[in-house]
C-alpha cells in the first residue's frame, strides 16, 4: 500500500475579530513582550490587511506577521512590529515566505512605501542574519528600546524599496 | 332529511348567491369582505347554520379565535345535517391539531355528502396521520372511484392497502393501474417512482424472483430513473434469492460508491464468507483495485488480528496521522472492544511517537507529531487514565498552542475526571481561537451549562443566534435544538430550579409533538408527487420517533420531578414567594408591568392595518407560564408523567430505567397491575439492577400496607406477579442483606441496600456505615456513584457528610465536584472571569 507523499501546505490568512484570539495566543507564546489592547485593535484596520497575516502550516496556525504604516513628513514607511513562528515549525522557510509576501506587496503598494524597518534585540544574532539575508541593513542601535527585558538595546534594520 | 331542515337551509336566490360569494371570498382569503357578506345573510336569516359556520371560520382566520369557535359550534348545532357545517368544524379542529375529533367531524360531513373530494382528501390525510388504515382504504377507494382519471388516486389506494397489510390487493391495484397507462414518456420520474414502489410491494410479498424480473424489465426499457436505487434493489433481491449473480451486483455497487460500508457488508454476506481471513482477502483485493477508498481499509481492521492487525493498523493510522485527520480516534475507538487490538494500537502509538518525535534523527513533520499526541491523549482518556491524558495534552499544547482540538480534548478529559469548571475554562480557550466556529461555540456553551454557569452559557449561545429573537433561548427553542434544550433542562435541575427544568422538558415534549405533526402534509403531497417509497420510510421513522435518546432522557427526568412533586407537594411553595413584597419591589414590579404593556401597545398600531391578513387556523404560540411555576404547581403531575412515559414502553422497552420510572408513576396512581408488570419487565432485563432492588422493597411495603387485595380480575395476577418478584416468605431484612452480600463490590448496589435499610427504619448510623463501605478497597467506586451518595448523605442529614466528602476529594484528585461549596463558588468565579489580555502590562510598541 503506498503511503501518501507529504507536501506541506503553507497558507496565509487576513486578520479578523474571529481569529484575533489565535493571534493573541501565538504572540503570548512566541514573544517575551505583552502587547496592548490597542495593538490588537490596530492590526484589524482594513488598510493594513495586506500587511498583517496569520501563517498556516498544514492548516494549523503557527505564525504571525504584523506591520503598521508610519508617516515621516511626506514619506510613508512600513514598520514591522512582530513576526514569529512557533518553535517546532521554524527552519522551514515559513519566516522567509511571510517576509517575502510582505515585501512583494509593499513594493507594488499604492501609497508608495519608502522603506521597511524593524527592531531586533541585540542578543538575537540569528534574527539579524535572517533579515540581512533578505536585504536588510543595520542603520543604527536604539539604546534602551526594551524596558522590561535584557539586554535593553535593539538594532534598527532597514530595507528601502 | 326532513322538509323542515331543507327549508331551514335553503336560501332564496339573492341570499343563495351571497352565500356562494362567502365561500369564494373565503377561498380567496378576502376575509373582511367575506365577513361583511356573511353578516348580510345573517341579518335576514340569523339562524342559518351554514353561514354562521362560515362566519366563524373567517373570524378564526382573522385571529378572533374564541368568537369564531363559538359561532361555529352554534352553527353546527343549528344545522346538524349540513356537510358544510361539519366540514368547517373539522377544519377548525384540525387546526388545533385535534386529529381524532377532526376525523369524527369529517366522517359526519361525509355522511351528508359522500363524494365531496375536499372532504375525502382531508379525511384520508387524517386517517393516515392517526394510522387508521381500515378507514383509509375505504376513503381512498371512494376517491379512486369518483375520479379515476387522477392517477395519484390509484397509487394512494394501493398504498392504503399496503399500509393496512393487504399486499395482494395493493399489487392488484398497481397492475390494473399500469395496464391503464397510455403514452408514458421515457424516464418519467413519476412513473419511475411508481415502478420502484411496485417492486417494493413484490419484495414485501416475498416474490423475490418476480420482483427482480419486474425490476430488470423496467430498468432496461427506460422507465426507471433512479440508477442507484436499481442497483441497490437488484443486489438486495439477488442476495435474498441467494443467487450467484449477487456477488457481481454488490461489486458493481462498490465500484459505484467505494466508501459505503453497507455495500461491503452486502458483498461479504452474499459470498457466504464465514471466516475472517476470507473476508480479509476480499477486502485487500478491493483495496488494491480502488486504492483511494477508505472503507475497505477500515473494514479490514475489524476482520484482522494479531500481527496482520498490527501491520494494517499501523499503516492505516500512519496515513491518517500524516494527513492530519482529527476524527481518527472516533473512527478507531470501536476496535477497542477487543483487548488485544487495544494493546496493539497502544504499542503502535508508542512506536509512532518514537519515530516522529522532533528529537529523532530523521526529518519529521511537526504536524504529524502533533496529531499523534492528540490521538494518544484521547486514547488515555478512553481508558480513564486522566493524568496521563492531561500530561500528553500539556505537551501538545506547549508544542502547538493554536490547535482548538487540543483544548476541547482537555475539556473533555477534565469533565470526565470530575472538574466541570476546568473543563469550561478549557473550552473557552478553544472558543477564543476561532470566533466563527459554531461548533466550538456550542460546545463551550454546553460545558458552561454543565458547570452551572447558565447566564454565561446564554451569552455564548447569543453570539450565534438570531439577533432579533427574544433571547438566545427563544431562538434555539424555535430551531428545535434538542441539544440545547436537554442541557439547559438538566442544568436547571442540578441547580434545583425545578420549575425551569420542568418547563424545558415540556418544551422538548412539544418539539417531538411538532415533528410528529409535520408529517401531516406529506400524506397528500407524497401521493401527488408519487414519491411512495420514501413516504413509507417517513411513516416508519415517525412511528419510532420517540425512541430518540433526548426524548427518553427528558421523559425520565421529568417523570422523576413529577413523582417528587407528588410525594412532597411542599416543594412548590419554595418557588412561590409567600412574603409580601416590599414597597420598593412593588414599585419595580409595577414599572416592569407598565413597560411590558407599553410594548404591547406599540405593537398594536401595526395590527389594525392588517385585519385582512390571514392568520391561518393554527393556534398561535403564547407563553403564559414564563417561569414554569404553573407547570410546577399543576394538579395532575402523575398523569402528565404517565403520558410522557407512555411511548417509551414500546419504543424503548430494553431500557430498564424506563420500567423503573413507569413503576414509580403507576404505583402512586394505584395502577397496581401496571406497576408490577413494569417491575417484571425490569427483572427480565437485569434482575440485579440496584434501582430495581429499591423498588422491590417499596413494592413489598406498599403491598403490606394495602387495606385489601386488589379485586378480581387483577387480584390473582397481581399477587402471583408480586410473589414471583419477591417471594412472600423472605423478609425484607433478609432480602436486603443477601443482596448486599452478593454485590459487595458494586457501589450502586451498596447504595441501593442502604436506601432500603432506611425505609426499613434502620438506625441512621447503620445506613451511614453502609454508604461508607463504598470507600473500601474492594469497591469499584466511580465518580458518578460517589456524587450520588454524597448528595444522599446530605439529604439524609448525616453527621458524617464532611468525612465522606473529603475522602472522595482525596480519592479523585482531579475532581472539583467534591470541594466545599465555597471552594466551588470561587472556582465558578474564576471561570467566569477568564482574562483575555492584561492591557496594563508593558507595551513595547
Short mmCIF file of N, CA and C in Angstrom, two decimals, chain B residues 148-230:
data_model
loop_
_atom_site.label_atom_id
_atom_site.label_comp_id
_atom_site.label_asym_id
_atom_site.label_seq_id
_atom_site.Cartn_x
_atom_site.Cartn_y
_atom_site.Cartn_z
N UNK B 148 -61.43 8.52 -11.33
CA UNK B 148 -60.45 7.53 -11.82
C UNK B 148 -59.41 8.13 -12.75
N UNK B 149 -59.69 9.33 -13.26
CA UNK B 149 -58.73 9.94 -14.18
C UNK B 149 -57.46 10.35 -13.45
N UNK B 150 -57.62 10.76 -12.19
CA UNK B 150 -56.47 11.26 -11.44
C UNK B 150 -55.58 10.07 -11.03
N UNK B 151 -54.39 9.97 -11.62
CA UNK B 151 -53.54 8.79 -11.40
C UNK B 151 -53.16 8.63 -9.94
N UNK B 152 -52.95 9.77 -9.27
CA UNK B 152 -52.50 9.71 -7.87
C UNK B 152 -53.49 8.94 -7.02
N UNK B 153 -54.79 9.02 -7.35
CA UNK B 153 -55.79 8.32 -6.55
C UNK B 153 -55.55 6.82 -6.52
N UNK B 154 -55.10 6.26 -7.66
CA UNK B 154 -54.86 4.82 -7.71
C UNK B 154 -53.66 4.43 -6.88
N UNK B 155 -52.59 5.23 -7.01
CA UNK B 155 -51.39 4.94 -6.22
C UNK B 155 -51.72 5.03 -4.74
N UNK B 156 -52.50 6.07 -4.39
CA UNK B 156 -52.86 6.24 -2.98
C UNK B 156 -53.65 5.05 -2.48
N UNK B 157 -54.53 4.51 -3.33
CA UNK B 157 -55.30 3.34 -2.93
C UNK B 157 -54.39 2.15 -2.69
N UNK B 158 -53.45 1.97 -3.59
CA UNK B 158 -52.50 0.87 -3.44
C UNK B 158 -51.72 1.00 -2.14
N UNK B 159 -51.26 2.22 -1.88
CA UNK B 159 -50.50 2.45 -0.64
C UNK B 159 -51.37 2.16 0.58
N UNK B 160 -52.64 2.55 0.50
CA UNK B 160 -53.54 2.31 1.63
C UNK B 160 -53.66 0.81 1.91
N UNK B 161 -53.83 0.04 0.84
CA UNK B 161 -53.89 -1.42 1.03
C UNK B 161 -52.60 -1.92 1.67
N UNK B 162 -51.48 -1.41 1.16
CA UNK B 162 -50.16 -1.82 1.66
C UNK B 162 -50.04 -1.54 3.13
N UNK B 163 -50.40 -0.30 3.54
CA UNK B 163 -50.28 0.08 4.94
C UNK B 163 -51.20 -0.77 5.81
N UNK B 164 -52.35 -1.15 5.23
CA UNK B 164 -53.30 -1.94 6.00
C UNK B 164 -52.91 -3.41 6.05
N UNK B 165 -51.80 -3.75 5.37
CA UNK B 165 -51.30 -5.12 5.45
C UNK B 165 -51.82 -6.01 4.33
N UNK B 166 -52.57 -5.43 3.40
CA UNK B 166 -53.13 -6.25 2.34
C UNK B 166 -52.29 -6.09 1.08
N UNK B 167 -51.17 -6.81 1.06
CA UNK B 167 -50.21 -6.63 -0.03
C UNK B 167 -50.74 -7.12 -1.37
N UNK B 168 -51.54 -8.19 -1.33
CA UNK B 168 -52.05 -8.73 -2.59
C UNK B 168 -52.93 -7.72 -3.29
N UNK B 169 -53.83 -7.09 -2.56
CA UNK B 169 -54.71 -6.09 -3.15
C UNK B 169 -53.88 -4.92 -3.68
N UNK B 170 -52.86 -4.53 -2.89
CA UNK B 170 -52.00 -3.42 -3.31
C UNK B 170 -51.39 -3.73 -4.68
N UNK B 171 -50.95 -4.98 -4.80
CA UNK B 171 -50.32 -5.38 -6.05
C UNK B 171 -51.32 -5.34 -7.20
N UNK B 172 -52.54 -5.84 -6.91
CA UNK B 172 -53.56 -5.89 -7.97
C UNK B 172 -53.86 -4.49 -8.46
N UNK B 173 -54.04 -3.56 -7.52
CA UNK B 173 -54.35 -2.19 -7.91
C UNK B 173 -53.26 -1.64 -8.82
N UNK B 174 -52.01 -1.89 -8.43
CA UNK B 174 -50.89 -1.39 -9.24
C UNK B 174 -50.92 -1.98 -10.64
N UNK B 175 -51.24 -3.28 -10.71
CA UNK B 175 -51.24 -3.92 -12.03
C UNK B 175 -52.33 -3.33 -12.91
N UNK B 176 -53.52 -3.17 -12.32
CA UNK B 176 -54.60 -2.56 -13.11
C UNK B 176 -54.22 -1.16 -13.55
N UNK B 177 -53.65 -0.43 -12.63
CA UNK B 177 -53.24 0.94 -12.93
C UNK B 177 -52.25 0.96 -14.09
N UNK B 178 -51.25 0.09 -14.03
CA UNK B 178 -50.24 0.12 -15.08
C UNK B 178 -50.82 -0.28 -16.43
N UNK B 179 -51.76 -1.22 -16.40
CA UNK B 179 -52.39 -1.61 -17.66
C UNK B 179 -53.11 -0.45 -18.29
N UNK B 180 -53.64 0.43 -17.44
CA UNK B 180 -54.46 1.50 -17.98
C UNK B 180 -53.64 2.66 -18.53
N UNK B 181 -52.32 2.64 -18.29
CA UNK B 181 -51.50 3.79 -18.70
C UNK B 181 -51.27 3.79 -20.19
N UNK B 182 -51.32 5.00 -20.77
CA UNK B 182 -51.04 5.13 -22.20
C UNK B 182 -49.99 6.22 -22.40
N UNK B 183 -49.16 6.00 -23.38
CA UNK B 183 -48.21 7.04 -23.79
C UNK B 183 -47.38 7.61 -22.65
N UNK B 184 -46.77 6.73 -21.89
CA UNK B 184 -45.90 7.24 -20.83
C UNK B 184 -44.55 7.61 -21.44
N UNK B 185 -44.09 8.85 -21.26
CA UNK B 185 -42.78 9.22 -21.83
C UNK B 185 -41.66 8.47 -21.14
N UNK B 186 -40.53 8.32 -21.85
CA UNK B 186 -39.37 7.65 -21.26
C UNK B 186 -38.85 8.42 -20.06
N UNK B 187 -38.33 7.72 -19.08
CA UNK B 187 -37.70 8.33 -17.92
C UNK B 187 -38.60 9.36 -17.26
N UNK B 188 -39.89 9.05 -17.20
CA UNK B 188 -40.80 9.92 -16.48
C UNK B 188 -40.64 9.65 -14.99
N UNK B 189 -40.32 10.68 -14.22
CA UNK B 189 -39.98 10.47 -12.81
C UNK B 189 -41.13 9.85 -12.04
N UNK B 190 -42.35 10.35 -12.30
CA UNK B 190 -43.47 9.83 -11.53
C UNK B 190 -43.68 8.35 -11.80
N UNK B 191 -43.60 7.97 -13.07
CA UNK B 191 -43.79 6.56 -13.40
C UNK B 191 -42.64 5.72 -12.86
N UNK B 192 -41.44 6.31 -12.88
CA UNK B 192 -40.28 5.61 -12.34
C UNK B 192 -40.49 5.30 -10.87
N UNK B 193 -40.92 6.31 -10.10
CA UNK B 193 -41.14 6.09 -8.67
C UNK B 193 -42.23 5.06 -8.44
N UNK B 194 -43.30 5.13 -9.26
CA UNK B 194 -44.37 4.16 -9.11
C UNK B 194 -43.86 2.74 -9.35
N UNK B 195 -43.03 2.61 -10.37
CA UNK B 195 -42.50 1.28 -10.67
C UNK B 195 -41.64 0.76 -9.52
N UNK B 196 -40.79 1.65 -8.98
CA UNK B 196 -39.95 1.23 -7.85
C UNK B 196 -40.82 0.81 -6.68
N UNK B 197 -41.94 1.50 -6.53
CA UNK B 197 -42.85 1.11 -5.45
C UNK B 197 -43.44 -0.28 -5.72
N UNK B 198 -43.80 -0.51 -6.98
CA UNK B 198 -44.33 -1.81 -7.33
C UNK B 198 -43.34 -2.92 -7.01
N UNK B 199 -42.07 -2.65 -7.30
CA UNK B 199 -41.02 -3.63 -6.98
C UNK B 199 -41.01 -3.90 -5.48
N UNK B 200 -41.13 -2.81 -4.69
CA UNK B 200 -41.10 -2.97 -3.23
C UNK B 200 -42.27 -3.82 -2.76
N UNK B 201 -43.44 -3.60 -3.37
CA UNK B 201 -44.60 -4.40 -2.97
C UNK B 201 -44.33 -5.88 -3.24
N UNK B 202 -43.79 -6.16 -4.42
CA UNK B 202 -43.49 -7.55 -4.75
C UNK B 202 -42.47 -8.12 -3.77
N UNK B 203 -41.50 -7.29 -3.43
CA UNK B 203 -40.48 -7.76 -2.48
C UNK B 203 -41.09 -8.04 -1.12
N UNK B 204 -41.99 -7.14 -0.68
CA UNK B 204 -42.60 -7.34 0.63
C UNK B 204 -43.49 -8.58 0.65
N UNK B 205 -44.10 -8.89 -0.49
CA UNK B 205 -44.93 -10.11 -0.57
C UNK B 205 -44.03 -11.33 -0.42
N UNK B 206 -42.78 -11.18 -0.88
CA UNK B 206 -41.86 -12.31 -0.77
C UNK B 206 -41.54 -12.92 -2.11
N UNK B 207 -42.11 -12.33 -3.17
CA UNK B 207 -41.87 -12.86 -4.52
C UNK B 207 -40.60 -12.26 -5.09
N UNK B 208 -39.47 -12.68 -4.56
CA UNK B 208 -38.23 -12.02 -4.97
C UNK B 208 -37.94 -12.19 -6.45
N UNK B 209 -38.23 -13.38 -6.96
CA UNK B 209 -37.95 -13.62 -8.38
C UNK B 209 -38.78 -12.71 -9.25
N UNK B 210 -40.05 -12.61 -8.91
CA UNK B 210 -40.93 -11.76 -9.72
C UNK B 210 -40.50 -10.30 -9.60
N UNK B 211 -40.14 -9.90 -8.38
CA UNK B 211 -39.70 -8.53 -8.18
C UNK B 211 -38.48 -8.23 -9.04
N UNK B 212 -37.56 -9.17 -9.04
CA UNK B 212 -36.33 -8.97 -9.81
C UNK B 212 -36.63 -8.88 -11.30
N UNK B 213 -37.48 -9.80 -11.77
CA UNK B 213 -37.81 -9.78 -13.20
C UNK B 213 -38.44 -8.45 -13.56
N UNK B 214 -39.41 -8.03 -12.75
CA UNK B 214 -40.10 -6.76 -13.00
C UNK B 214 -39.10 -5.61 -13.02
N UNK B 215 -38.19 -5.61 -12.07
CA UNK B 215 -37.18 -4.56 -11.97
C UNK B 215 -36.32 -4.52 -13.23
N UNK B 216 -35.86 -5.69 -13.65
CA UNK B 216 -34.97 -5.75 -14.81
C UNK B 216 -35.67 -5.28 -16.07
N UNK B 217 -36.88 -5.76 -16.28
CA UNK B 217 -37.63 -5.35 -17.47
C UNK B 217 -37.75 -3.83 -17.52
N UNK B 218 -38.10 -3.26 -16.39
CA UNK B 218 -38.35 -1.82 -16.39
C UNK B 218 -37.08 -0.99 -16.43
N UNK B 219 -35.99 -1.50 -15.87
CA UNK B 219 -34.78 -0.69 -15.92
C UNK B 219 -34.20 -0.70 -17.32
N UNK B 220 -34.44 -1.81 -18.03
CA UNK B 220 -33.93 -1.86 -19.39
C UNK B 220 -34.78 -1.04 -20.34
N UNK B 221 -36.07 -0.93 -20.05
CA UNK B 221 -36.94 -0.25 -21.01
C UNK B 221 -37.10 1.23 -20.71
N UNK B 222 -36.07 1.83 -20.13
CA UNK B 222 -36.04 3.29 -19.95
C UNK B 222 -37.18 3.81 -19.10
N UNK B 223 -37.59 3.02 -18.13
CA UNK B 223 -38.66 3.50 -17.28
C UNK B 223 -38.08 4.11 -16.00
N UNK B 224 -37.13 3.39 -15.40
CA UNK B 224 -36.67 3.79 -14.08
C UNK B 224 -35.53 4.79 -14.18
N UNK B 225 -35.65 5.86 -13.41
CA UNK B 225 -34.67 6.93 -13.45
C UNK B 225 -33.59 6.73 -12.39
N UNK B 226 -33.97 6.17 -11.26
CA UNK B 226 -33.07 6.09 -10.10
C UNK B 226 -32.07 4.95 -10.28
N UNK B 227 -30.94 5.27 -10.88
CA UNK B 227 -29.97 4.20 -11.22
C UNK B 227 -29.44 3.52 -9.96
N UNK B 228 -29.08 4.35 -8.97
CA UNK B 228 -28.54 3.77 -7.74
C UNK B 228 -29.59 2.88 -7.07
N UNK B 229 -30.83 3.36 -7.07
CA UNK B 229 -31.91 2.57 -6.49
C UNK B 229 -32.02 1.22 -7.16
N UNK B 230 -31.92 1.23 -8.50
CA UNK B 230 -31.99 -0.03 -9.23
C UNK B 230 -30.87 -0.96 -8.79
#
